[in-house]
CSV table of C-alpha atoms in Angstrom, one decimal:
chain,number,residue,atom,x,y,z
A,1,MET,CA,113.5,122.4,97.9
A,2,LYS,CA,111.9,121.4,101.4
A,3,THR,CA,114.0,120.0,104.5
A,4,ALA,CA,113.7,117.0,105.6
A,5,HIS,CA,112.5,119.3,109.3
A,6,ASP,CA,109.4,120.8,106.6
A,7,ARG,CA,108.3,117.5,105.7
A,8,LYS,CA,107.7,116.2,109.3
A,9,LYS,CA,105.6,118.7,109.9
A,10,LYS,CA,104.3,119.6,107.6
A,11,ALA,CA,103.4,115.6,107.3
A,12,LYS,CA,102.4,115.3,111.3
A,13,ILE,CA,99.1,118.4,110.2
A,14,ASN,CA,98.0,115.9,107.6
A,15,SER,CA,98.8,112.8,110.0
A,16,LEU,CA,96.3,114.3,112.6
A,17,LEU,CA,93.9,115.8,109.8
A,18,PHE,CA,93.0,112.9,108.2
A,19,GLY,CA,93.7,110.5,111.3
A,20,ALA,CA,91.0,112.4,112.4
A,21,VAL,CA,88.9,111.7,109.3
A,22,SER,CA,89.8,107.8,109.2
A,23,ILE,CA,88.9,107.6,113.6
A,24,GLY,CA,85.8,109.1,112.4
A,25,LEU,CA,84.5,106.4,109.0
A,26,TYR,CA,85.4,103.7,110.5
A,27,ALA,CA,83.4,104.8,113.6
A,28,ALA,CA,80.9,105.1,111.4
A,29,VAL,CA,81.0,102.0,109.8
A,30,PHE,CA,81.0,100.1,113.0
A,31,LYS,CA,77.9,101.3,114.3
A,32,PHE,CA,76.1,101.0,111.1
A,33,ALA,CA,77.6,97.5,110.6
A,34,ASP,CA,73.9,95.7,110.9
A,35,PRO,CA,72.7,97.9,107.8
A,36,MET,CA,76.0,97.9,105.8
A,37,VAL,CA,76.4,94.7,105.5
A,38,THR,CA,72.5,94.1,105.4
A,39,LEU,CA,72.6,96.7,102.7
A,40,TYR,CA,76.2,96.1,100.8
A,41,SER,CA,74.6,92.4,100.5
A,42,LYS,CA,72.2,93.2,98.4
A,43,GLY,CA,74.8,92.2,95.5
A,44,GLY,CA,73.3,93.9,91.4
A,45,ALA,CA,73.6,96.9,91.3
A,46,TYR,CA,74.6,98.0,94.2
A,47,CYS,CA,78.1,95.9,94.0
A,48,LEU,CA,79.1,99.7,93.4
A,49,LEU,CA,79.0,100.0,97.3
A,50,PRO,CA,81.8,98.7,98.5
A,51,VAL,CA,83.6,98.8,95.4
A,52,SER,CA,83.3,103.1,96.4
A,53,THR,CA,83.1,102.5,99.9
A,54,VAL,CA,86.5,100.9,99.7
A,55,PHE,CA,88.2,104.3,97.0
A,56,LEU,CA,86.6,106.3,99.9
A,57,PHE,CA,88.9,104.1,102.8
A,58,SER,CA,91.9,104.6,100.8
A,59,TYR,CA,92.4,108.0,99.6
A,60,VAL,CA,91.4,109.0,103.5
A,61,HIS,CA,93.5,106.3,105.4
A,62,GLY,CA,96.2,105.3,102.5
A,63,ASN,CA,97.2,109.3,103.2
A,64,PHE,CA,96.6,109.1,106.6
A,65,ALA,CA,98.9,106.0,106.1
A,66,SER,CA,101.9,107.4,104.0
A,67,ASN,CA,102.4,110.9,106.8
A,68,VAL,CA,102.2,108.7,109.7
A,69,TRP,CA,105.7,107.1,107.4
A,70,THR,CA,106.6,110.3,106.8
A,71,ALA,CA,105.8,112.0,110.0
A,72,LEU,CA,108.3,109.4,112.1
A,73,GLY,CA,111.4,110.0,109.5
A,74,ILE,CA,110.8,107.3,107.0
A,75,GLU,CA,111.0,107.9,104.0
A,76,ALA,CA,112.5,106.6,100.8
A,77,SER,CA,116.5,107.0,100.2
A,78,ALA,CA,117.3,110.2,99.2
A,79,SER,CA,119.2,108.2,96.5
A,80,ALA,CA,115.9,107.2,94.8
A,81,GLU,CA,114.4,110.4,95.1
A,82,ARG,CA,117.5,111.7,92.9
A,83,LYS,CA,117.3,109.1,90.7
A,84,LYS,CA,114.1,110.8,90.0
A,85,ASP,CA,115.1,113.9,89.4
A,86,ALA,CA,117.5,112.9,86.9
A,87,LYS,CA,115.0,110.3,85.1
A,88,GLU,CA,112.4,113.5,85.2
A,89,ALA,CA,115.5,116.3,84.3
A,90,THR,CA,116.4,114.5,81.2
A,91,LYS,CA,112.7,114.4,79.2
A,92,ARG,CA,113.5,117.6,77.2
A,93,LYS,CA,111.2,118.0,74.6
A,94,ASP,CA,112.1,117.6,71.4
A,95,THR,CA,112.0,120.9,69.6
A,96,ARG,CA,114.3,121.4,66.1
A,97,SER,CA,113.0,122.4,63.0
A,98,ARG,CA,112.3,119.2,60.2
A,99,ALA,CA,112.0,119.2,56.4
A,100,THR,CA,108.4,118.8,55.5
A,101,VAL,CA,107.7,117.8,52.2
A,102,ASN,CA,103.9,119.9,50.9
A,103,ALA,CA,102.3,118.5,48.6
B,1,MET,CA,69.7,86.0,91.2
B,2,HIS,CA,71.9,87.7,93.9
B,3,ASP,CA,68.8,87.9,96.0
B,4,VAL,CA,68.8,83.6,96.3
B,5,LEU,CA,72.5,84.2,97.9
B,6,LEU,CA,71.2,86.9,100.7
B,7,ASP,CA,71.4,84.9,103.4
B,8,GLY,CA,72.9,86.8,107.2
B,9,SER,CA,74.2,83.3,108.6
B,10,ARG,CA,76.8,83.4,105.9
B,11,PHE,CA,78.5,87.1,108.0
B,12,VAL,CA,80.3,85.5,111.2
B,13,ASP,CA,80.4,88.1,114.7
B,14,LEU,CA,83.5,89.1,114.9
B,15,SER,CA,85.3,89.2,118.2
B,16,LEU,CA,88.5,90.9,119.0
B,17,THR,CA,90.9,89.1,118.4
B,18,GLY,CA,89.9,88.5,115.3
B,19,VAL,CA,89.9,91.8,114.8
B,20,LEU,CA,93.9,92.5,115.7
B,21,PHE,CA,94.2,89.4,113.7
B,22,MET,CA,93.3,90.4,110.4
B,23,PHE,CA,95.0,94.7,111.2
B,24,PHE,CA,97.8,92.5,111.8
B,25,VAL,CA,97.2,89.5,108.8
B,26,GLY,CA,97.2,92.9,107.0
B,27,PHE,CA,99.8,95.0,107.5
B,28,VAL,CA,101.9,92.4,106.9
B,29,GLY,CA,100.2,91.8,103.6
B,30,GLY,CA,100.4,94.8,102.4
B,31,LEU,CA,104.1,95.1,103.5
B,32,VAL,CA,104.8,92.4,101.9
B,33,SER,CA,102.8,93.1,98.8
B,34,GLY,CA,104.6,96.5,98.9
B,35,PHE,CA,108.3,95.5,98.3
B,36,ILE,CA,107.4,92.2,96.2
B,37,GLY,CA,103.9,93.6,94.6
B,38,SER,CA,101.4,90.2,95.6
B,39,GLY,CA,101.8,88.4,98.6
B,40,GLY,CA,99.3,88.2,101.7
B,41,ALA,CA,96.3,86.4,100.2
B,42,PHE,CA,97.3,82.7,100.5
B,43,VAL,CA,97.7,83.6,105.3
B,44,LEU,CA,94.5,86.4,104.9
B,45,THR,CA,92.0,83.7,102.5
B,46,PRO,CA,93.2,80.7,105.2
B,47,GLY,CA,93.0,83.2,108.0
B,48,MET,CA,89.3,84.3,107.5
B,49,MET,CA,88.2,81.4,107.6
B,50,SER,CA,89.8,79.8,110.4
B,51,LEU,CA,87.7,82.7,111.7
B,52,GLY,CA,84.6,80.9,110.6
B,53,VAL,CA,84.5,82.8,107.9
B,54,PRO,CA,82.7,80.9,105.1
B,55,GLY,CA,85.5,80.2,102.3
B,56,PRO,CA,83.8,82.3,99.6
B,57,VAL,CA,82.7,85.5,101.7
B,58,ALA,CA,86.8,85.2,102.9
B,59,VAL,CA,88.0,85.2,98.6
B,60,ALA,CA,85.5,88.0,98.8
B,61,SER,CA,86.5,90.7,101.3
B,62,ASN,CA,90.0,89.7,101.0
B,63,MET,CA,90.0,90.7,97.6
B,64,CYS,CA,88.0,93.9,98.0
B,65,HIS,CA,91.6,95.2,99.8
B,66,LYS,CA,93.1,94.2,97.5
B,67,PHE,CA,92.5,96.0,94.8
B,68,PRO,CA,93.2,100.3,96.9
B,69,LYS,CA,95.5,98.3,98.5
B,70,ALA,CA,97.4,97.6,95.2
B,71,LEU,CA,96.2,101.5,94.1
B,72,VAL,CA,97.8,102.5,97.3
B,73,GLY,CA,101.2,100.8,96.2
B,74,ALA,CA,101.4,101.6,92.6
B,75,LEU,CA,100.7,105.7,93.4
B,76,LYS,CA,103.7,104.9,95.7
B,77,ARG,CA,105.9,103.4,93.8
B,78,TYR,CA,105.2,105.7,90.6
B,79,LYS,CA,106.0,108.5,92.9
B,80,TYR,CA,109.8,107.0,92.1
B,81,GLY,CA,109.6,105.5,88.7
B,82,GLN,CA,109.1,101.9,89.3
B,83,VAL,CA,106.5,101.7,87.8
B,84,ASP,CA,105.8,101.1,84.1
B,85,ILE,CA,101.5,102.1,83.7
B,86,LYS,CA,101.1,100.6,80.1
B,87,MET,CA,102.8,97.3,80.6
B,88,GLY,CA,100.0,97.1,84.0
B,89,LEU,CA,97.0,97.7,82.0
B,90,ILE,CA,98.2,94.9,79.2
B,91,ILE,CA,99.0,92.3,82.0
B,92,GLY,CA,96.1,93.0,83.8
B,93,ILE,CA,93.6,92.8,80.7
B,94,SER,CA,95.8,89.3,79.8
B,95,ALA,CA,95.3,87.8,83.4
B,96,GLU,CA,91.4,88.4,83.3
B,97,VAL,CA,90.9,86.2,80.7
B,98,GLY,CA,93.7,83.8,83.0
B,99,VAL,CA,91.4,84.2,84.7
B,100,GLN,CA,88.4,83.3,82.7
B,101,ILE,CA,90.0,80.1,82.1
B,102,GLY,CA,91.1,79.2,85.2
B,103,ILE,CA,87.3,79.2,86.6
B,104,GLN,CA,85.6,77.1,84.3
B,105,VAL,CA,88.9,74.8,85.1
B,106,GLN,CA,88.0,74.8,88.0
B,107,LYS,CA,84.8,74.5,87.7
B,108,PHE,CA,86.2,71.2,85.7
B,109,ILE,CA,87.9,69.6,88.6
B,110,LEU,CA,84.6,70.4,91.3
B,111,GLU,CA,82.4,68.5,89.0
B,112,MET,CA,84.9,65.2,88.3
B,113,TRP,CA,86.2,64.9,91.9
B,114,GLY,CA,84.4,67.0,94.2
B,115,ALA,CA,84.8,69.2,97.2
B,116,ALA,CA,88.0,67.3,97.7
B,117,GLY,CA,89.0,67.3,94.7
B,118,SER,CA,89.3,70.0,94.1
B,119,ASN,CA,91.6,70.8,96.4
B,120,LEU,CA,94.2,68.6,95.9
B,121,TYR,CA,94.4,70.6,92.8
B,122,VAL,CA,94.5,73.7,94.3
B,123,SER,CA,97.7,72.1,96.4
B,124,LEU,CA,99.2,70.5,93.4
B,125,ALA,CA,99.1,73.8,91.7
B,126,PHE,CA,100.5,75.2,95.0
B,127,VAL,CA,103.5,73.0,95.3
B,128,PHE,CA,104.5,72.7,90.9
B,129,VAL,CA,104.6,75.8,90.7
B,130,LEU,CA,105.4,76.9,94.0
B,131,VAL,CA,108.8,75.1,94.2
B,132,THR,CA,109.9,74.9,90.3
B,133,VAL,CA,109.2,79.4,89.5
B,134,GLY,CA,110.6,79.5,93.6
B,135,SER,CA,113.8,77.6,93.0
B,136,PHE,CA,114.5,78.9,89.8
B,137,VAL,CA,114.2,82.4,91.0
B,138,MET,CA,116.5,81.5,94.5
B,139,LYS,CA,118.8,80.7,92.5
B,140,ASP,CA,119.0,83.4,89.7
B,141,ALA,CA,118.6,86.1,93.2
B,142,ILE,CA,121.6,83.5,94.9
B,143,ALA,CA,124.2,84.0,91.5
B,144,THR,CA,122.7,87.3,91.3
B,145,LYS,CA,124.5,88.1,94.6
B,146,ARG,CA,127.7,87.0,93.9
B,147,ASN,CA,128.1,88.9,90.9
B,148,GLY,CA,127.7,92.2,92.8
B,149,GLY,CA,123.7,92.8,92.4
B,150,GLU,CA,123.6,93.7,89.1
B,151,GLU,CA,120.9,92.4,87.6
B,152,LYS,CA,120.9,91.4,84.1
B,153,VAL,CA,118.8,90.7,81.4
B,154,THR,CA,117.7,87.5,80.5
B,155,ASP,CA,118.3,85.8,77.0
B,156,LEU,CA,115.1,84.1,76.0
B,157,ALA,CA,114.2,88.4,77.2
B,158,LYS,CA,116.6,89.9,74.3
B,159,LYS,CA,115.2,87.0,72.6
B,160,LEU,CA,111.8,87.5,72.5
B,161,GLN,CA,112.4,91.4,72.1
B,162,SER,CA,114.4,90.8,68.9
B,163,ILE,CA,111.3,89.0,66.8
B,164,GLU,CA,109.5,91.2,65.0
B,165,LEU,CA,105.5,89.9,65.6
B,166,TRP,CA,102.9,92.2,64.7
B,167,PRO,CA,101.4,94.0,67.0
B,168,MET,CA,105.1,95.3,68.8
B,169,MET,CA,104.6,97.4,71.8
B,170,THR,CA,107.3,99.8,73.7
B,171,PHE,CA,106.5,99.5,76.8
B,172,LYS,CA,108.5,103.7,78.3
B,173,GLY,CA,108.1,102.6,81.5
B,174,SER,CA,110.8,100.1,81.2
B,175,ASN,CA,112.5,101.0,78.2
B,176,ILE,CA,111.7,97.4,76.2
B,177,ARG,CA,109.6,97.2,72.8
B,178,ILE,CA,108.3,93.5,72.5
B,179,SER,CA,105.7,92.2,70.5
B,180,PHE,CA,102.2,92.0,72.7
B,181,TRP,CA,102.2,87.4,71.6
B,182,PHE,CA,104.9,87.4,74.5
B,183,THR,CA,102.8,89.4,77.1
B,184,ALA,CA,100.1,87.4,76.4
B,185,PRO,CA,100.9,84.2,78.1
B,186,VAL,CA,102.9,86.6,81.2
B,187,GLY,CA,99.6,87.7,81.7
B,188,LEU,CA,97.1,84.7,81.5
B,189,ALA,CA,100.2,83.0,83.2
B,190,ALA,CA,99.0,85.1,86.1
B,191,GLY,CA,95.5,84.9,86.0
B,192,LEU,CA,95.3,81.6,86.1
B,193,LEU,CA,97.7,81.0,89.0
B,194,ALA,CA,95.4,84.4,90.7
B,195,ALA,CA,92.2,81.5,90.1
B,196,THR,CA,93.9,78.3,91.9
B,197,ILE,CA,95.7,79.5,94.6
B,198,ALA,CA,94.9,83.5,94.7
B,199,VAL,CA,98.9,84.9,94.7
B,200,GLY,CA,98.6,85.5,90.0
B,201,GLY,CA,101.6,87.1,90.7
B,202,PHE,CA,103.5,84.5,91.4
B,203,ALA,CA,103.8,83.6,88.3
B,204,GLY,CA,103.6,87.2,86.7
B,205,VAL,CA,106.3,89.0,88.7
B,206,PRO,CA,109.3,86.1,87.1
B,207,GLY,CA,106.5,86.5,83.8
B,208,MET,CA,108.1,90.1,83.7
B,209,ILE,CA,111.6,89.3,85.0
B,210,TYR,CA,112.5,86.3,82.6
B,211,ILE,CA,110.1,86.7,80.1
B,212,ILE,CA,109.5,89.8,79.1
B,213,GLY,CA,113.1,91.3,80.3
B,214,MET,CA,112.0,94.0,82.8
B,215,SER,CA,114.1,94.8,86.1
B,216,SER,CA,113.0,93.2,89.7
B,217,LEU,CA,112.8,96.5,91.2
B,218,MET,CA,110.0,96.9,88.0
B,219,ALA,CA,107.8,94.0,87.9
B,220,SER,CA,107.4,94.0,91.5
B,221,ALA,CA,106.0,98.0,91.5
B,222,THR,CA,104.0,97.0,88.2
B,223,GLU,CA,102.6,94.3,89.4
B,224,LEU,CA,100.8,96.1,91.6
B,225,VAL,CA,99.1,98.1,88.7
B,226,VAL,CA,98.3,93.7,87.9
B,227,ALA,CA,96.7,93.3,90.9
B,228,PHE,CA,94.2,96.2,90.9
B,229,VAL,CA,93.1,95.3,87.3
B,230,MET,CA,92.1,92.1,88.2
B,231,GLY,CA,91.3,92.8,92.2
B,232,LEU,CA,88.7,95.4,90.7
B,233,GLY,CA,86.6,93.3,88.3
B,234,GLY,CA,87.1,89.9,90.7
B,235,THR,CA,85.7,92.3,92.9
B,236,LEU,CA,82.8,93.4,91.0
B,237,ILE,CA,81.3,89.9,90.6
B,238,TRP,CA,82.2,88.8,94.3
B,239,ALA,CA,80.1,92.0,95.0
B,240,PHE,CA,77.1,91.8,92.5
B,241,TYR,CA,76.4,88.5,94.2
B,242,GLY,CA,76.4,90.3,97.6
B,243,MET,CA,79.8,88.3,98.8
B,244,VAL,CA,81.4,90.9,100.4
B,245,ASP,CA,82.0,91.7,104.4
B,246,ILE,CA,82.4,95.4,103.9
B,247,ARG,CA,83.4,95.4,107.6
B,248,LEU,CA,86.3,92.1,106.9
B,249,THR,CA,87.6,93.9,104.3
B,250,LEU,CA,88.0,97.3,106.0
B,251,ILE,CA,89.8,96.3,108.7
B,252,ILE,CA,92.7,94.4,106.5
B,253,LEU,CA,92.4,97.3,104.5
B,254,ALA,CA,93.5,99.4,108.1
B,255,GLY,CA,96.2,97.4,108.7
B,256,SER,CA,97.9,97.1,104.6
B,257,LEU,CA,97.4,100.3,103.9
B,258,PHE,CA,99.8,101.0,106.5
B,259,GLY,CA,102.1,97.9,105.6
B,260,VAL,CA,102.1,98.8,101.8
B,261,GLN,CA,104.0,102.0,101.8
B,262,LEU,CA,105.9,100.9,103.8
B,263,GLY,CA,107.0,98.1,101.8
B,264,ALA,CA,107.1,100.8,99.2
B,265,ILE,CA,109.4,102.4,101.1
B,266,GLY,CA,111.6,99.7,101.5
B,267,THR,CA,112.1,98.8,97.7
B,268,THR,CA,113.8,102.0,97.4
B,269,TYR,CA,116.6,100.8,100.1
B,270,VAL,CA,118.1,97.5,98.6
B,271,LYS,CA,118.5,96.4,95.4
B,272,ASP,CA,116.5,94.3,92.9
B,273,TYR,CA,118.2,90.6,93.7
B,274,VAL,CA,116.4,91.7,97.1
B,275,ILE,CA,113.1,90.9,95.8
B,276,LYS,CA,114.2,88.1,93.9
B,277,TYR,CA,115.5,86.4,97.4
B,278,VAL,CA,112.0,87.6,99.2
B,279,MET,CA,109.9,86.2,97.0
B,280,ALA,CA,111.6,83.2,96.6
B,281,THR,CA,111.9,82.7,100.3
B,282,ILE,CA,107.8,83.2,100.9
B,283,MET,CA,107.6,81.4,97.7
B,284,LEU,CA,109.4,77.9,98.9
B,285,ILE,CA,108.4,77.7,102.2
B,286,VAL,CA,104.1,78.1,101.8
B,287,ALA,CA,105.1,75.3,98.7
B,288,PHE,CA,106.3,73.2,101.4
B,289,SER,CA,103.8,73.6,103.6
B,290,ARG,CA,101.2,73.3,100.9
B,291,GLY,CA,102.7,70.2,100.9
B,292,LEU,CA,101.6,69.1,104.6
B,293,ALA,CA,97.8,69.4,103.2
B,294,ILE,CA,97.9,67.2,100.6
B,295,PRO,CA,97.8,64.4,102.7
B,296,LYS,CA,94.3,65.6,104.5
B,297,TYR,CA,92.2,65.5,100.7
B,298,LEU,CA,93.8,61.9,99.9
B,299,LYS,CA,92.5,60.6,102.7
B,300,GLN,CA,89.3,62.5,102.0
B,301,LEU,CA,89.4,60.7,97.9
B,302,GLU,CA,90.0,57.5,100.1
B,303,VAL,CA,93.6,57.2,98.4
B,304,LEU,CA,95.2,57.9,102.1
B,305,ASN,CA,94.4,56.3,104.8
B,306,TRP,CA,96.5,58.2,107.6
B,307,ASP,CA,96.1,58.4,111.2
B,308,ALA,CA,93.3,61.2,111.5
B,309,GLY,CA,95.5,63.1,114.5
B,310,LEU,CA,98.8,63.1,112.1
B,311,ILE,CA,96.8,64.8,109.2
B,312,SER,CA,94.9,67.0,111.2
B,313,SER,CA,98.3,67.9,113.0
B,314,MET,CA,99.3,68.5,109.5
B,315,SER,CA,97.3,71.3,108.5
B,316,LYS,CA,97.6,72.2,111.6
B,317,THR,CA,101.3,73.2,110.9
B,318,SER,CA,101.1,74.5,107.5
B,319,PHE,CA,98.5,77.1,107.9
B,320,GLY,CA,101.2,77.6,110.7
B,321,LEU,CA,104.1,77.4,108.1
B,322,MET,CA,101.8,80.4,105.9
B,323,CYS,CA,102.0,82.3,107.9
B,324,PHE,CA,105.4,81.5,109.2
B,325,ALA,CA,106.2,82.6,105.0
B,326,LEU,CA,104.6,85.6,105.8
B,327,GLY,CA,106.5,86.5,108.7
B,328,VAL,CA,109.8,85.8,107.3
B,329,GLY,CA,109.9,87.8,104.0
B,330,ALA,CA,108.6,90.7,105.9
B,331,PHE,CA,111.8,90.4,108.7
B,332,ILE,CA,114.2,90.4,105.1
B,333,ILE,CA,112.2,93.7,104.2
B,334,LEU,CA,112.5,94.6,107.7
B,335,LYS,CA,115.4,93.9,108.2
B,336,SER,CA,116.8,95.3,104.5
B,337,MET,CA,115.3,98.6,105.0
B,338,ILE,CA,117.1,98.8,108.8
B,339,MET,CA,120.9,98.1,107.5
B,340,GLY,CA,120.1,100.4,103.5
B,341,ARG,CA,119.2,103.9,106.4
B,342,ARG,CA,121.7,103.6,108.4
B,343,GLN,CA,124.3,103.0,105.6
B,344,GLU,CA,123.0,106.3,104.5
B,345,ARG,CA,122.8,107.7,107.4
B,346,LYS,CA,126.8,106.9,107.8
B,347,MET,CA,127.0,108.0,103.8
B,348,ALA,CA,125.0,111.5,104.8
B,349,MET,CA,127.3,111.8,107.7
B,350,ALA,CA,130.0,110.7,106.2
B,351,ALA,CA,129.8,113.4,103.4
B,352,GLY,CA,129.8,116.1,106.0
B,353,SER,CA,132.4,115.5,107.4
B,354,ASN,CA,134.6,115.3,104.7
B,355,VAL,CA,132.8,119.2,104.1
């Protein structure tokens, strides 16, 4: 099991990586803001452009934000993690043999 | 058809103050959404409009940021075992139907009584629904706190769960078995409210708690799935007509993805009734704020003849109160989270010293 220190260390590296990509993406958007706004507002099949763009940003920027909170030590309550582990631990495959009727 | 709408004038120039304002409101709105499952839209849309963004672009850009934010929040809360995906999808699809009905109602009112009539209808819906539901949720939150903080399934939900009406559905996530005919109306109501006041969660979350019988924690997390389904559908429609200003969407998203994850983390430190408490507080302040906007529309319809200066200051106060509602919600969340963390640390230290 990873300690809080290990998680923080990993999160710091990840936040730097995702942060750099996120900043790059935002810089690109604002550098090419005018052509982007024009292209994205064409409508019709172009409606997929804003949708796919926000999916990309939510992955990159979402991971950046998540790692920043972890790196700062802001994580879910330990009791929430315990509850979840307990829930998962209770899930057991029923492998008992059963009587079946073959026609 | 969309080519008709292609006109650059609807996209505003952005100032640094405007960008910072949207980032900050995005963060606070995200924090509240991550915690109670919805919220933020009621400030963001008028906030963008106050920066000169036309109404449809503000609604479209706000909706385009809503579904990725809800996705990130739902994934985070899923990790904590709080999301019922099946319930979220079923209510989300029912809500899409509700949105379509709500749009038809809005169109009818707009044709009959014009823009002022439509605005008056929206404000009256805001006040009526939020005061009714908000007071009920607040009363329940106070009662739950007094009884030790443990939530109980309502008698109505127990009764509905006991009725065997085809098709019955089993929701393993929330451990509930209930007929489709009792879940669909919750989605319809959420969709109707979303098409009217843009915050469907104010009907969806209480509906899931009091009618279906989910816990506040599960209902608020599942609402994020509903928001994702509704937001994605709505965005595709708005984007089809070329109404999304991607710059505005991405600025709000930059703040809200930080906020929504912090809000999700916050839910692990609080008892369920705190979610109800935050939701009810926001609902009641927002209802009061929208009440202050009603005289403006009554004057436009020539029903009232109040002084223009007074009506203008009431409208400004109304927007200020909406921001205040969001601020109060964020304050309660952060305070509860800080106190929860402090308590956990104390317990961990005490456990350490006992070893």
